[in-house]
PDB file of C-alpha atoms and ligand atoms in Angstrom:
ATOM      1  CA  MET A   1      -8.994 -34.746 -26.572  1.00 52.00           C
ATOM      2  CA  ASN A   2     -10.571 -31.519 -27.292  1.00 67.00           C
ATOM      3  CA  VAL A   3      -8.416 -28.945 -29.392  1.00 77.00           C
ATOM      4  CA  SER A   4      -6.934 -26.116 -27.649  1.00 90.00           C
ATOM      5  CA  LEU A   5      -9.417 -22.991 -27.430  1.00 94.00           C
ATOM      6  CA  SER A   6      -8.152 -20.323 -29.896  1.00 95.00           C
ATOM      7  CA  VAL A   7      -9.112 -16.665 -30.028  1.00 95.00           C
ATOM      8  CA  ASP A   8      -8.702 -16.667 -33.982  1.00 94.00           C
ATOM      9  CA  ALA A   9     -10.868 -20.063 -34.368  1.00 94.00           C
ATOM     10  CA  ILE A  10     -13.472 -18.921 -32.328  1.00 96.00           C
ATOM     11  CA  ALA A  11     -13.665 -15.456 -34.003  1.00 94.00           C
ATOM     12  CA  ALA A  12     -13.606 -17.200 -37.431  1.00 92.00           C
ATOM     13  CA  GLY A  13     -16.719 -19.255 -36.798  1.00 87.00           C
ATOM     14  CA  ALA A  14     -18.531 -16.114 -35.281  1.00 88.00           C
ATOM     15  CA  ALA A  15     -18.865 -13.379 -37.904  1.00 79.00           C
ATOM     16  CA  ALA A  16     -19.230 -10.956 -35.014  1.00 69.00           C
ATOM     17  CA  ALA A  17     -16.199  -8.722 -35.480  1.00 70.00           C
ATOM     18  CA  ASP A  18     -16.998  -6.339 -32.922  1.00 88.00           C
ATOM     19  CA  VAL A  19     -16.665  -8.956 -30.105  1.00 95.00           C
ATOM     20  CA  VAL A  20     -13.520  -9.031 -27.803  1.00 96.00           C
ATOM     21  CA  ILE A  21     -12.401 -12.636 -27.086  1.00 97.00           C
ATOM     22  CA  ASP A  22     -10.803 -13.604 -23.924  1.00 97.00           C
ATOM     23  CA  ILE A  23      -9.808 -17.263 -22.904  1.00 97.00           C
ATOM     24  CA  VAL A  24      -8.485 -18.136 -19.402  1.00 96.00           C
ATOM     25  CA  GLY A  25      -7.403 -21.455 -18.004  1.00 94.00           C
ATOM     26  CA  GLU A  26      -9.200 -21.845 -14.838  1.00 93.00           C
ATOM     27  CA  THR A  27     -11.724 -19.505 -12.938  1.00 95.00           C
ATOM     28  CA  ALA A  28     -14.383 -19.755 -10.522  1.00 94.00           C
ATOM     29  CA  SER A  29     -17.116 -18.130 -12.437  1.00 94.00           C
ATOM     30  CA  THR A  30     -17.049 -16.418 -15.894  1.00 96.00           C
ATOM     31  CA  ASN A  31     -19.879 -14.414 -14.954  1.00 96.00           C
ATOM     32  CA  ALA A  32     -18.371 -13.246 -11.733  1.00 96.00           C
ATOM     33  CA  ASP A  33     -15.432 -12.089 -13.800  1.00 97.00           C
ATOM     34  CA  LEU A  34     -17.104 -10.212 -16.349  1.00 97.00           C
ATOM     35  CA  LEU A  35     -19.318  -8.417 -13.838  1.00 96.00           C
ATOM     36  CA  ALA A  36     -16.266  -7.414 -12.081  1.00 96.00           C
ATOM     37  CA  ARG A  37     -15.000  -5.684 -15.464  1.00 96.00           C
ATOM     38  CA  ILE A  38     -18.272  -3.680 -16.163  1.00 94.00           C
ATOM     39  CA  GLY A  39     -16.876  -0.093 -16.291  1.00 90.00           C
ATOM     40  CA  GLN A  40     -13.725  -1.179 -17.932  1.00 93.00           C
ATOM     41  CA  LEU A  41     -15.406  -2.760 -20.784  1.00 94.00           C
ATOM     42  CA  ARG A  42     -15.707  -0.839 -23.927  1.00 92.00           C
ATOM     43  CA  GLN A  43     -17.490  -3.269 -26.365  1.00 95.00           C
ATOM     44  CA  PRO A  44     -19.056  -6.669 -25.962  1.00 97.00           C
ATOM     45  CA  THR A  45     -16.784  -9.211 -24.516  1.00 98.00           C
ATOM     46  CA  LEU A  46     -16.597 -12.817 -24.670  1.00 98.00           C
ATOM     47  CA  LEU A  47     -14.735 -14.826 -21.759  1.00 98.00           C
ATOM     48  CA  VAL A  48     -14.230 -18.613 -22.043  1.00 97.00           C
ATOM     49  CA  ALA A  49     -12.971 -20.766 -19.443  1.00 96.00           C
ATOM     50  CA  GLU A  50     -11.250 -24.226 -19.847  1.00 93.00           C
ATOM     51  CA  SER A  51     -12.392 -25.164 -16.579  1.00 91.00           C
ATOM     52  CA  GLN A  52     -14.798 -23.409 -14.141  1.00 92.00           C
ATOM     53  CA  THR A  53     -14.633 -24.230 -10.376  1.00 91.00           C
ATOM     54  CA  ALA A  54     -17.564 -22.553  -9.082  1.00 90.00           C
ATOM     55  CA  GLY A  55     -20.322 -22.139 -11.939  1.00 87.00           C
ATOM     56  CA  ARG A  56     -23.222 -20.383 -11.039  1.00 85.00           C
ATOM     57  CA  GLY A  57     -27.096 -21.221 -11.747  1.00 84.00           C
ATOM     58  CA  ARG A  58     -30.161 -19.231 -10.941  1.00 79.00           C
ATOM     59  CA  ALA A  59     -30.812 -18.880  -7.004  1.00 76.00           C
ATOM     60  CA  GLY A  60     -27.337 -19.972  -5.951  1.00 80.00           C
ATOM     61  CA  ARG A  61     -27.786 -23.186  -7.725  1.00 86.00           C
ATOM     62  CA  ALA A  62     -24.260 -24.771  -9.154  1.00 90.00           C
ATOM     63  CA  TRP A  63     -23.265 -25.646 -12.717  1.00 92.00           C
ATOM     64  CA  LEU A  64     -21.080 -28.623 -12.340  1.00 92.00           C
ATOM     65  CA  SER A  65     -18.445 -29.487 -14.761  1.00 90.00           C
ATOM     66  CA  GLY A  66     -14.749 -31.076 -14.771  1.00 85.00           C
ATOM     67  CA  ALA A  67     -12.140 -29.552 -17.243  1.00 85.00           C
ATOM     68  CA  GLY A  68     -12.978 -30.077 -20.680  1.00 86.00           C
ATOM     69  CA  ASP A  69     -16.428 -31.581 -19.793  1.00 92.00           C
ATOM     70  CA  SER A  70     -18.325 -28.343 -20.350  1.00 94.00           C
ATOM     71  CA  LEU A  71     -18.340 -25.169 -22.710  1.00 96.00           C
ATOM     72  CA  THR A  72     -18.363 -22.468 -20.133  1.00 96.00           C
ATOM     73  CA  PHE A  73     -18.522 -18.964 -21.197  1.00 97.00           C
ATOM     74  CA  SER A  74     -19.928 -15.665 -20.543  1.00 98.00           C
ATOM     75  CA  LEU A  75     -20.857 -12.722 -22.975  1.00 98.00           C
ATOM     76  CA  ALA A  76     -21.084  -9.171 -21.507  1.00 98.00           C
ATOM     77  CA  TRP A  77     -23.231  -7.157 -23.870  1.00 98.00           C
ATOM     78  CA  PRO A  78     -24.268  -3.353 -23.774  1.00 97.00           C
ATOM     79  CA  LEU A  79     -27.956  -2.922 -24.318  1.00 97.00           C
ATOM     80  CA  LEU A  80     -29.943   0.122 -25.068  1.00 94.00           C
ATOM     81  CA  ARG A  81     -33.271  -1.206 -23.509  1.00 94.00           C
ATOM     82  CA  PRO A  82     -33.839  -0.110 -19.764  1.00 92.00           C
ATOM     83  CA  MET A  83     -33.493  -2.898 -17.042  1.00 91.00           C
ATOM     84  CA  ARG A  84     -37.471  -3.032 -16.861  1.00 91.00           C
ATOM     85  CA  GLU A  85     -37.651  -4.549 -20.540  1.00 93.00           C
ATOM     86  CA  LEU A  86     -35.261  -7.206 -20.149  1.00 94.00           C
ATOM     87  CA  ALA A  87     -37.717  -9.958 -18.586  1.00 93.00           C
ATOM     88  CA  GLY A  88     -37.787 -11.849 -21.915  1.00 95.00           C
ATOM     89  CA  LEU A  89     -33.809 -11.709 -22.490  1.00 96.00           C
ATOM     90  CA  PRO A  90     -33.136 -15.121 -20.853  1.00 95.00           C
ATOM     91  CA  LEU A  91     -35.855 -16.700 -23.073  1.00 97.00           C
ATOM     92  CA  ALA A  92     -34.443 -14.871 -26.286  1.00 97.00           C
ATOM     93  CA  VAL A  93     -30.935 -16.237 -25.409  1.00 98.00           C
ATOM     94  CA  GLY A  94     -32.432 -19.883 -25.177  1.00 98.00           C
ATOM     95  CA  VAL A  95     -33.916 -19.402 -28.587  1.00 98.00           C
ATOM     96  CA  ALA A  96     -30.641 -17.968 -30.034  1.00 98.00           C
ATOM     97  CA  LEU A  97     -28.606 -21.241 -28.674  1.00 98.00           C
ATOM     98  CA  ALA A  98     -31.248 -23.631 -29.590  1.00 98.00           C
ATOM     99  CA  GLU A  99     -31.691 -22.252 -33.268  1.00 98.00           C
ATOM    100  CA  THR A 100     -27.715 -22.454 -33.462  1.00 97.00           C
ATOM    101  CA  LEU A 101     -27.611 -25.839 -32.345  1.00 98.00           C
ATOM    102  CA  ALA A 102     -30.408 -27.110 -35.007  1.00 98.00           C
ATOM    103  CA  GLN A 103     -28.190 -25.702 -37.642  1.00 97.00           C
ATOM    104  CA  LEU A 104     -25.559 -28.231 -36.198  1.00 96.00           C
ATOM    105  CA  ASP A 105     -28.426 -30.827 -36.349  1.00 96.00           C
ATOM    106  CA  VAL A 106     -28.689 -31.169 -32.611  1.00 97.00           C
ATOM    107  CA  PRO A 107     -32.595 -31.146 -31.767  1.00 95.00           C
ATOM    108  CA  VAL A 108     -32.637 -28.975 -28.794  1.00 97.00           C
ATOM    109  CA  ARG A 109     -35.767 -27.842 -26.998  1.00 98.00           C
ATOM    110  CA  LEU A 110     -36.564 -25.139 -24.295  1.00 98.00           C
ATOM    111  CA  LYS A 111     -37.798 -25.888 -20.740  1.00 96.00           C
ATOM    112  CA  TRP A 112     -39.033 -22.682 -19.310  1.00 96.00           C
ATOM    113  CA  PRO A 113     -37.392 -20.400 -18.645  1.00 92.00           C
ATOM    114  CA  ASN A 114     -34.290 -21.366 -20.479  1.00 89.00           C
ATOM    115  CA  ASP A 115     -32.895 -24.600 -19.904  1.00 95.00           C
ATOM    116  CA  LEU A 116     -31.723 -26.445 -23.182  1.00 98.00           C
ATOM    117  CA  LEU A 117     -32.841 -30.123 -23.276  1.00 98.00           C
ATOM    118  CA  ILE A 118     -32.337 -33.077 -25.397  1.00 97.00           C
ATOM    119  CA  GLY A 119     -35.386 -35.280 -24.840  1.00 95.00           C
ATOM    120  CA  ASP A 120     -35.898 -34.553 -21.195  1.00 93.00           C
ATOM    121  CA  ALA A 121     -32.113 -34.530 -20.360  1.00 97.00           C
ATOM    122  CA  LYS A 122     -30.431 -31.094 -19.561  1.00 97.00           C
ATOM    123  CA  LEU A 123     -27.799 -30.188 -22.203  1.00 98.00           C
ATOM    124  CA  ALA A 124     -27.091 -26.651 -21.021  1.00 97.00           C
ATOM    125  CA  GLY A 125     -27.934 -24.095 -18.385  1.00 95.00           C
ATOM    126  CA  ILE A 126     -28.135 -20.051 -19.002  1.00 95.00           C
ATOM    127  CA  LEU A 127     -27.683 -17.449 -16.217  1.00 94.00           C
ATOM    128  CA  ILE A 128     -28.208 -13.908 -16.956  1.00 95.00           C
ATOM    129  CA  GLU A 129     -27.088 -11.139 -14.800  1.00 94.00           C
ATOM    130  CA  THR A 130     -27.486  -7.363 -15.342  1.00 95.00           C
ATOM    131  CA  ALA A 131     -25.347  -4.417 -14.297  1.00 94.00           C
ATOM    132  CA  LEU A 132     -25.538  -0.537 -14.751  1.00 92.00           C
ATOM    133  CA  GLU A 133     -22.506   1.277 -15.416  1.00 91.00           C
ATOM    134  CA  LYS A 134     -21.996   3.907 -12.875  1.00 82.00           C
ATOM    135  CA  ASN A 135     -20.905   6.581 -15.139  1.00 76.00           C
ATOM    136  CA  GLY A 136     -22.927   9.458 -16.552  1.00 72.00           C
ATOM    137  CA  ASP A 137     -24.927   7.618 -19.314  1.00 78.00           C
ATOM    138  CA  GLN A 138     -25.709   4.524 -16.760  1.00 86.00           C
ATOM    139  CA  GLN A 139     -24.926   1.927 -19.611  1.00 93.00           C
ATOM    140  CA  VAL A 140     -26.985  -1.294 -19.087  1.00 95.00           C
ATOM    141  CA  TRP A 141     -24.828  -4.462 -19.471  1.00 96.00           C
ATOM    142  CA  ALA A 142     -26.238  -8.083 -19.654  1.00 97.00           C
ATOM    143  CA  VAL A 143     -23.845 -10.749 -18.704  1.00 97.00           C
ATOM    144  CA  ILE A 144     -24.935 -13.887 -20.259  1.00 97.00           C
ATOM    145  CA  GLY A 145     -23.265 -17.073 -18.864  1.00 97.00           C
ATOM    146  CA  VAL A 146     -23.676 -20.537 -20.601  1.00 97.00           C
ATOM    147  CA  GLY A 147     -22.590 -24.012 -19.371  1.00 96.00           C
ATOM    148  CA  MET A 148     -23.024 -26.633 -21.981  1.00 97.00           C
ATOM    149  CA  ASN A 149     -21.965 -30.172 -21.456  1.00 97.00           C
ATOM    150  CA  LEU A 150     -19.363 -31.747 -24.041  1.00 96.00           C
ATOM    151  CA  ALA A 151     -19.056 -34.956 -22.071  1.00 95.00           C
ATOM    152  CA  LEU A 152     -20.631 -36.454 -19.345  1.00 96.00           C
ATOM    153  CA  PRO A 153     -18.422 -38.923 -17.339  1.00 95.00           C
ATOM    154  CA  PRO A 154     -20.299 -41.163 -15.001  1.00 94.00           C
ATOM    155  CA  ALA A 155     -18.917 -39.505 -12.016  1.00 94.00           C
ATOM    156  CA  LEU A 156     -20.140 -35.938 -13.184  1.00 94.00           C
ATOM    157  CA  ALA A 157     -23.583 -37.561 -14.095  1.00 95.00           C
ATOM    158  CA  GLN A 158     -23.843 -39.033 -10.750  1.00 95.00           C
ATOM    159  CA  GLN A 159     -22.805 -35.867  -9.134  1.00 94.00           C
ATOM    160  CA  ILE A 160     -25.644 -33.974 -11.215  1.00 95.00           C
ATOM    161  CA  GLY A 161     -28.094 -36.163  -9.914  1.00 94.00           C
ATOM    162  CA  ARG A 162     -30.865 -35.096 -12.681  1.00 94.00           C
ATOM    163  CA  PRO A 163     -31.323 -36.290 -16.207  1.00 96.00           C
ATOM    164  CA  ALA A 164     -28.351 -34.558 -18.163  1.00 97.00           C
ATOM    165  CA  ALA A 165     -27.273 -34.796 -21.764  1.00 97.00           C
ATOM    166  CA  ALA A 166     -24.147 -33.881 -23.718  1.00 97.00           C
ATOM    167  CA  LEU A 167     -23.262 -33.220 -27.225  1.00 97.00           C
ATOM    168  CA  SER A 168     -21.928 -35.675 -29.705  1.00 95.00           C
ATOM    169  CA  PRO A 169     -18.333 -36.336 -29.580  1.00 94.00           C
ATOM    170  CA  ALA A 170     -17.741 -35.246 -32.999  1.00 93.00           C
ATOM    171  CA  LEU A 171     -19.388 -31.809 -32.292  1.00 93.00           C
ATOM    172  CA  ALA A 172     -17.617 -31.495 -29.048  1.00 93.00           C
ATOM    173  CA  GLN A 173     -14.214 -31.977 -30.427  1.00 91.00           C
ATOM    174  CA  ASP A 174     -13.932 -28.810 -32.143  1.00 92.00           C
ATOM    175  CA  ARG A 175     -15.058 -26.302 -29.461  1.00 95.00           C
ATOM    176  CA  ASN A 176     -13.890 -23.290 -31.351  1.00 95.00           C
ATOM    177  CA  HIS A 177     -16.224 -23.783 -34.262  1.00 95.00           C
ATOM    178  CA  LEU A 178     -18.959 -24.643 -31.705  1.00 96.00           C
ATOM    179  CA  LEU A 179     -18.240 -21.634 -29.660  1.00 97.00           C
ATOM    180  CA  GLY A 180     -17.890 -19.337 -32.748  1.00 97.00           C
ATOM    181  CA  ARG A 181     -21.313 -20.451 -34.107  1.00 96.00           C
ATOM    182  CA  LEU A 182     -23.085 -19.868 -30.819  1.00 97.00           C
ATOM    183  CA  LEU A 183     -21.275 -16.537 -30.302  1.00 97.00           C
ATOM    184  CA  GLY A 184     -22.664 -15.515 -33.686  1.00 96.00           C
ATOM    185  CA  GLY A 185     -26.029 -16.724 -32.943  1.00 96.00           C
ATOM    186  CA  LEU A 186     -26.277 -14.791 -29.690  1.00 97.00           C
ATOM    187  CA  ALA A 187     -24.739 -11.603 -31.206  1.00 96.00           C
ATOM    188  CA  ASN A 188     -27.538 -11.574 -33.911  1.00 96.00           C
ATOM    189  CA  ALA A 189     -30.278 -12.434 -31.268  1.00 97.00           C
ATOM    190  CA  LEU A 190     -28.962  -9.654 -28.921  1.00 97.00           C
ATOM    191  CA  ARG A 191     -28.966  -6.953 -31.623  1.00 96.00           C
ATOM    192  CA  GLN A 192     -32.504  -8.063 -32.558  1.00 97.00           C
ATOM    193  CA  PHE A 193     -33.883  -8.056 -28.802  1.00 98.00           C
ATOM    194  CA  ASP A 194     -32.522  -4.491 -28.531  1.00 97.00           C
ATOM    195  CA  ARG A 195     -34.337  -3.582 -31.795  1.00 97.00           C
ATOM    196  CA  GLU A 196     -37.528  -5.477 -31.427  1.00 97.00           C
ATOM    197  CA  GLY A 197     -37.647  -6.722 -27.882  1.00 97.00           C
ATOM    198  CA  PHE A 198     -39.179 -10.109 -27.053  1.00 97.00           C
ATOM    199  CA  ALA A 199     -41.982  -9.798 -29.439  1.00 97.00           C
ATOM    200  CA  ALA A 200     -39.331 -11.160 -31.920  1.00 98.00           C
ATOM    201  CA  PHE A 201     -38.808 -14.353 -30.125  1.00 98.00           C
ATOM    202  CA  LYS A 202     -42.111 -15.256 -28.571  1.00 98.00           C
ATOM    203  CA  ALA A 203     -43.457 -17.380 -31.380  1.00 98.00           C
ATOM    204  CA  ARG A 204     -39.827 -19.031 -31.716  1.00 98.00           C
ATOM    205  CA  TRP A 205     -39.838 -19.889 -28.031  1.00 98.00           C
ATOM    206  CA  ASN A 206     -43.240 -21.288 -28.214  1.00 98.00           C
ATOM    207  CA  GLY A 207     -42.237 -23.381 -31.276  1.00 98.00           C
ATOM    208  CA  LEU A 208     -39.240 -24.894 -29.256  1.00 98.00           C
ATOM    209  CA  HIS A 209     -41.094 -25.268 -26.100  1.00 97.00           C
ATOM    210  CA  ALA A 210     -40.170 -28.926 -24.651  1.00 97.00           C
ATOM    211  CA  TRP A 211     -43.207 -29.439 -22.117  1.00 96.00           C
ATOM    212  CA  ARG A 212     -46.332 -27.818 -23.969  1.00 96.00           C
ATOM    213  CA  GLY A 213     -49.267 -29.676 -22.800  1.00 96.00           C
ATOM    214  CA  LYS A 214     -47.370 -31.525 -19.904  1.00 96.00           C
ATOM    215  CA  THR A 215     -48.614 -31.225 -16.299  1.00 96.00           C
ATOM    216  CA  VAL A 216     -46.204 -29.148 -14.441  1.00 96.00           C
ATOM    217  CA  GLN A 217     -45.390 -27.890 -10.918  1.00 95.00           C
ATOM    218  CA  ILE A 218     -44.108 -24.585 -10.132  1.00 94.00           C
ATOM    219  CA  ILE A 219     -41.605 -24.783  -7.199  1.00 92.00           C
ATOM    220  CA  ASP A 220     -40.797 -21.957  -5.114  1.00 90.00           C
ATOM    221  CA  GLN A 221     -38.127 -22.541  -2.270  1.00 87.00           C
ATOM    222  CA  GLY A 222     -38.837 -26.271  -2.252  1.00 88.00           C
ATOM    223  CA  ARG A 223     -42.634 -25.827  -2.127  1.00 92.00           C
ATOM    224  CA  VAL A 224     -44.998 -26.790  -4.741  1.00 93.00           C
ATOM    225  CA  GLU A 225     -46.502 -23.370  -5.543  1.00 91.00           C
ATOM    226  CA  ARG A 226     -48.848 -23.921  -8.238  1.00 93.00           C
ATOM    227  CA  GLU A 227     -49.863 -26.911 -10.810  1.00 95.00           C
ATOM    228  CA  GLY A 228     -51.232 -26.964 -14.111  1.00 96.00           C
ATOM    229  CA  VAL A 229     -50.822 -27.767 -17.802  1.00 97.00           C
ATOM    230  CA  ALA A 230     -47.925 -25.668 -19.323  1.00 97.00           C
ATOM    231  CA  THR A 231     -49.170 -23.975 -22.732  1.00 97.00           C
ATOM    232  CA  GLY A 232     -46.648 -21.496 -23.736  1.00 97.00           C
ATOM    233  CA  VAL A 233     -45.141 -18.005 -23.118  1.00 97.00           C
ATOM    234  CA  ASP A 234     -46.994 -14.605 -23.290  1.00 96.00           C
ATOM    235  CA  ASP A 235     -45.624 -11.411 -24.546  1.00 95.00           C
ATOM    236  CA  GLN A 236     -43.578 -10.654 -21.547  1.00 93.00           C
ATOM    237  CA  GLY A 237     -41.930 -14.308 -21.563  1.00 95.00           C
ATOM    238  CA  CYS A 238     -44.127 -15.379 -18.447  1.00 95.00           C
ATOM    239  CA  LEU A 239     -45.168 -19.165 -18.675  1.00 96.00           C
ATOM    240  CA  LEU A 240     -48.810 -19.587 -18.835  1.00 97.00           C
ATOM    241  CA  ILE A 241     -50.221 -22.697 -17.243  1.00 96.00           C
ATOM    242  CA  MET A 242     -53.696 -23.735 -17.195  1.00 97.00           C
ATOM    243  CA  THR A 243     -54.588 -24.355 -13.514  1.00 95.00           C
ATOM    244  CA  GLU A 244     -57.962 -25.468 -11.885  1.00 95.00           C
ATOM    245  CA  ASN A 245     -58.809 -21.408 -11.704  1.00 94.00           C
ATOM    246  CA  GLY A 246     -58.002 -20.764 -15.232  1.00 96.00           C
ATOM    247  CA  MET A 247     -54.893 -19.466 -17.085  1.00 96.00           C
ATOM    248  CA  ALA A 248     -52.154 -18.221 -14.774  1.00 94.00           C
ATOM    249  CA  PRO A 249     -48.985 -16.208 -15.739  1.00 94.00           C
ATOM    250  CA  VAL A 250     -45.906 -17.349 -13.928  1.00 93.00           C
ATOM    251  CA  LEU A 251     -43.001 -14.930 -13.894  1.00 90.00           C
ATOM    252  CA  ALA A 252     -39.459 -16.311 -14.120  1.00 83.00           C
ATOM    253  CA  GLY A 253     -37.976 -14.953 -10.829  1.00 74.00           C
ATOM    254  CA  ASP A 254     -36.442 -17.623  -8.802  1.00 72.00           C
ATOM    255  CA  VAL A 255     -39.007 -20.452  -9.547  1.00 80.00           C
ATOM    256  CA  SER A 256     -37.977 -24.012 -10.858  1.00 88.00           C
ATOM    257  CA  LEU A 257     -40.274 -25.844 -13.083  1.00 92.00           C
ATOM    258  CA  ARG A 258     -40.755 -29.587 -12.730  1.00 93.00           C
ATOM    259  CA  MET A 259     -42.684 -32.096 -14.623  1.00 90.00           C
ATOM    260  CA  LYS A 260     -45.549 -33.534 -12.200  1.00 87.00           C
ATOM    261  CA  ASP A 261     -44.484 -37.191 -11.498  1.00 75.00           C
ATOM    262  CA  GLU A 262     -40.926 -36.633 -12.427  1.00 63.00           C
ATOM    263  CA  GLY A 263     -39.892 -38.115  -9.055  1.00 46.00           C
ATOM    264  CA  ASP A 264     -36.800 -37.818  -6.954  1.00 38.00           C
ATOM    265  CA  VAL A 265     -34.279 -38.565  -9.673  1.00 34.00           C
ATOM    266  CA  THR A 266     -31.184 -37.898  -7.332  1.00 28.00           C
ATOM    267  CA  HIS A 267     -32.125 -41.264  -5.624  1.00 24.00           C
ATOM    268  CA  ALA A 268     -32.555 -43.265  -8.760  1.00 23.00           C
ATOM    269  CA  VAL A 269     -29.092 -42.242  -9.866  1.00 23.00           C
ATOM    270  CA  ALA A 270     -27.468 -42.982  -6.506  1.00 20.00           C
ATOM    271  CA  GLY A 271     -29.368 -46.135  -5.688  1.00 19.00           C
TER     272      GLY A 271
HETATM  273  P1  LIG B 301     -33.654 -26.192 -12.296  1.00 76.94           P
HETATM  274  O1  LIG B 301     -32.781 -26.776 -13.206  1.00 76.94           O
HETATM  275  O2  LIG B 301     -33.622 -26.603 -11.015  1.00 76.94           O
HETATM  276  O3  LIG B 301     -35.017 -26.039 -12.854  1.00 76.94           O
HETATM  277  P2  LIG B 301     -32.806 -23.633 -13.103  1.00 76.94           P
HETATM  278  O4  LIG B 301     -33.277 -24.053 -14.568  1.00 76.94           O
HETATM  279  O5  LIG B 301     -32.719 -22.569 -12.718  1.00 76.94           O
HETATM  280  O6  LIG B 301     -33.052 -24.785 -12.112  1.00 76.94           O
HETATM  281  P3  LIG B 301     -29.863 -23.526 -13.538  1.00 76.94           P
HETATM  282  O7  LIG B 301     -29.746 -22.409 -12.549  1.00 76.94           O
HETATM  283  O8  LIG B 301     -29.933 -23.127 -15.172  1.00 76.94           O
HETATM  284  O9  LIG B 301     -31.253 -24.294 -13.304  1.00 76.94           O
HETATM  285  O10 LIG B 301     -28.834 -24.518 -13.351  1.00 76.94           O
HETATM  286  C1  LIG B 301     -28.510 -25.287 -12.448  1.00 76.94           C
HETATM  287  C2  LIG B 301     -29.015 -26.520 -12.187  1.00 76.94           C
HETATM  288  O11 LIG B 301     -28.605 -27.425 -13.297  1.00 76.94           O
HETATM  289  C3  LIG B 301     -28.665 -27.413 -10.807  1.00 76.94           C
HETATM  290  O12 LIG B 301     -29.441 -27.240  -9.718  1.00 76.94           O
HETATM  291  C4  LIG B 301     -28.605 -28.803 -11.585  1.00 76.94           C
HETATM  292  O13 LIG B 301     -29.719 -29.624 -11.370  1.00 76.94           O
HETATM  293  C5  LIG B 301     -28.403 -28.727 -12.803  1.00 76.94           C
HETATM  294  N1  LIG B 301     -26.949 -28.959 -13.483  1.00 76.94           N
HETATM  295  C6  LIG B 301     -25.650 -28.589 -12.986  1.00 76.94           C
HETATM  296  N2  LIG B 301     -24.806 -28.859 -13.625  1.00 76.94           N
HETATM  297  C7  LIG B 301     -25.124 -29.628 -14.604  1.00 76.94           C
HETATM  298  C8  LIG B 301     -24.652 -30.132 -15.718  1.00 76.94           C
HETATM  299  N3  LIG B 301     -23.490 -30.190 -16.069  1.00 76.94           N
HETATM  300  N4  LIG B 301     -25.576 -30.655 -16.576  1.00 76.94           N
HETATM  301  C9  LIG B 301     -26.889 -30.744 -16.501  1.00 76.94           C
HETATM  302  N5  LIG B 301     -27.358 -30.235 -15.459  1.00 76.94           N
HETATM  303  C10 LIG B 301     -26.837 -29.473 -14.492  1.00 76.94           C
END
């Protein structure tokens, strides 16, 4: 059984004193809740849910979890950089989470743009949504949503239908400490991103790249849009793939990345 979520215990692990921490029992989406509060927020705010019933991924995809199976939280953060300079932010967030997990002996690598993998299985997904405060100074906010598996009961694994991973029971048990550490790592990374931009994260992302040298396909609305060998990311956070026609940068947008010949895992699990 997981220990109860506690504001004090999360804050103790975070060393990020200026972040407001809110806990809710059940909600549809912590990202949607924080986006609805932009305009009333006065400082960085973490919202963590015991259970999330309609977790969102990119492009309308879903993050699936049962109560207590996932760490589901969102962090609303005011940024100094304008919207046009935020393309690399999702990758910087992936780096921050992966580096924090490495300190806890979890060997995570990154699948572009920002999935956290253990081996080839997905441990966590990240969804970043941005909002502009409609007051005089037009404050930019990033709402950073994270779903991270603490456990993978067979029914959930089957529902996901793609390779998924969970943290060890020992690490998953103290959710407060884990979340505190992740919050501290994120706070540091967000401050650094504001000061230095993606330049401070590019080499770190490339060092954590899960699919370097693999032949990958870029999928756009279900169609293979491009194919090539994944090399790494450029200064903007675009994925560089070596295609038949030379090196091509791919913008994150709404495209998905698949390993070539990954196959239809949904059928393998269901069958
Ligand atoms: P994709 O994973 O298809 O490349 P993406 O990286 O944009 O897309 P996200 O938006 O981060 O993915 O997350 C949604 C996807 O994550 C879902 O389409 C599903 O494949 C997968 N998923 C959903 N719930 C879980 C979970 N609990 N554990 C692992 N993977 C999950």
